[in-house]
Amino acid sequence: MPESYVPKEAIGHGDGGSAALAIGEAESLERRPGAAPPGGGPGGEPLGKPRSLWSDAWHDLYRNPVFVISALVIVFLVIIAIWPQLIATGNPYRADLAKAQQGSQPGHPFGFDTQGRDVYTRVVYGARASITVGVCATTGAALLGSLLGGLAGFFGGWWDTSLSRLADIFFGIPVILGGLVFLSVVTSTTVWPVVGFIVLLGWPQVSRIARGSVVTAKQNDYVQAARALGAGNGRMLLRHIAPNAIAPVIVVATIALGTYIALEATLSYLGAGLKPPTVSWGIDISTASTYIRSAPHMLLWPAGALSITVLAFIMLGDAVRDALDPKLR
């Protein structure tokens, strides 16, 4: 053995010492070309940065069959709500009294209602009103509730106390009774009175979620560091707090969307929601309930479409909640 040879094990590994540097250079020379360095990824590439909450959530979502199925159903519903003529070429208002309450026929798989209108066409066109009410009401309630709740949680004090008492007042209003009273004086046949009522009673729930998220987020070290560095309130809210407090709001809003669609159908069934000539599942269910024995197909098809829609949005919300809540992993 040559005199100059010294085993690596016998060389001290002091921090910053020449012996450690020599060993590192020797190991890099001995490494095969293309081999991964210590701590590196395959092919010699460095390991990637840890995934963020959103990328990690998406990684879990697209592997979740519940999310995939519910998302496909919702995409299909949105498409037929925008372009119902893709799968229904008939006119939902065209009536033929000679075919009133008749069952399935060639070209009319769902049969006819009491006025001889094609049930299949009305079920397809009814998706537009339900999806419009659900999306618009959820967006309005989420934006209003997030704004008020976020400001209350960030500033606290009298603003927080006032908002909490105001939210308690709205929580005390029965939804169905309030809808019957509020919408009974409205003569408009559009969806906007129903959307406005749902936003009016839906924002307190979102505001409480947003307030709690902001209160938790503003206590984190990175927010305190930003404050110490002189960041203004607006910058801290938009850049540091909002991105880390929005996840619970998204979960609640996604689940609430299905609930709002069911609420619209309930109010329409009671005669206080959407009104004819608007095509709505709730209106058709209300009309068909009297003829459940003689023509059950009039009730089953719109009720089935409503149930599938509400279930799809609730399943989507559950999947999003599981992906965004680290405690459930």
Coordinates of C-alpha atoms in Angstrom, one line a residue, residues 147-171 203-204 207-208 211:
L147 CA -65.5 40.8 2.4
L148 CA -67.4 41.6 5.5
G149 CA -66.1 38.6 7.5
G150 CA -62.5 39.2 6.4
L151 CA -62.6 42.9 7.4
A152 CA -64.3 42.0 10.8
G153 CA -61.7 39.3 11.5
F154 CA -58.8 41.6 10.5
F155 CA -59.7 44.8 12.3
G156 CA -61.8 43.4 15.2
G157 CA -63.2 45.9 17.7
W158 CA -66.6 47.5 17.1
W159 CA -66.6 46.4 13.4
D160 CA -66.4 42.8 14.5
T161 CA -69.0 43.2 17.2
S162 CA -71.5 45.0 14.9
L163 CA -71.1 42.4 12.1
S164 CA -71.6 39.5 14.5
R165 CA -74.8 41.0 15.8
L166 CA -76.0 41.7 12.3
A167 CA -75.2 38.1 11.2
D168 CA -77.2 36.8 14.3
I169 CA -80.2 38.8 13.1
F170 CA -80.1 37.1 9.6
F171 CA -79.5 33.7 11.2
W203 CA -73.7 35.7 3.4
P204 CA -73.7 35.4 7.2
S207 CA -68.8 35.7 6.8
R208 CA -68.4 33.6 10.0
R211 CA -63.8 35.7 9.9

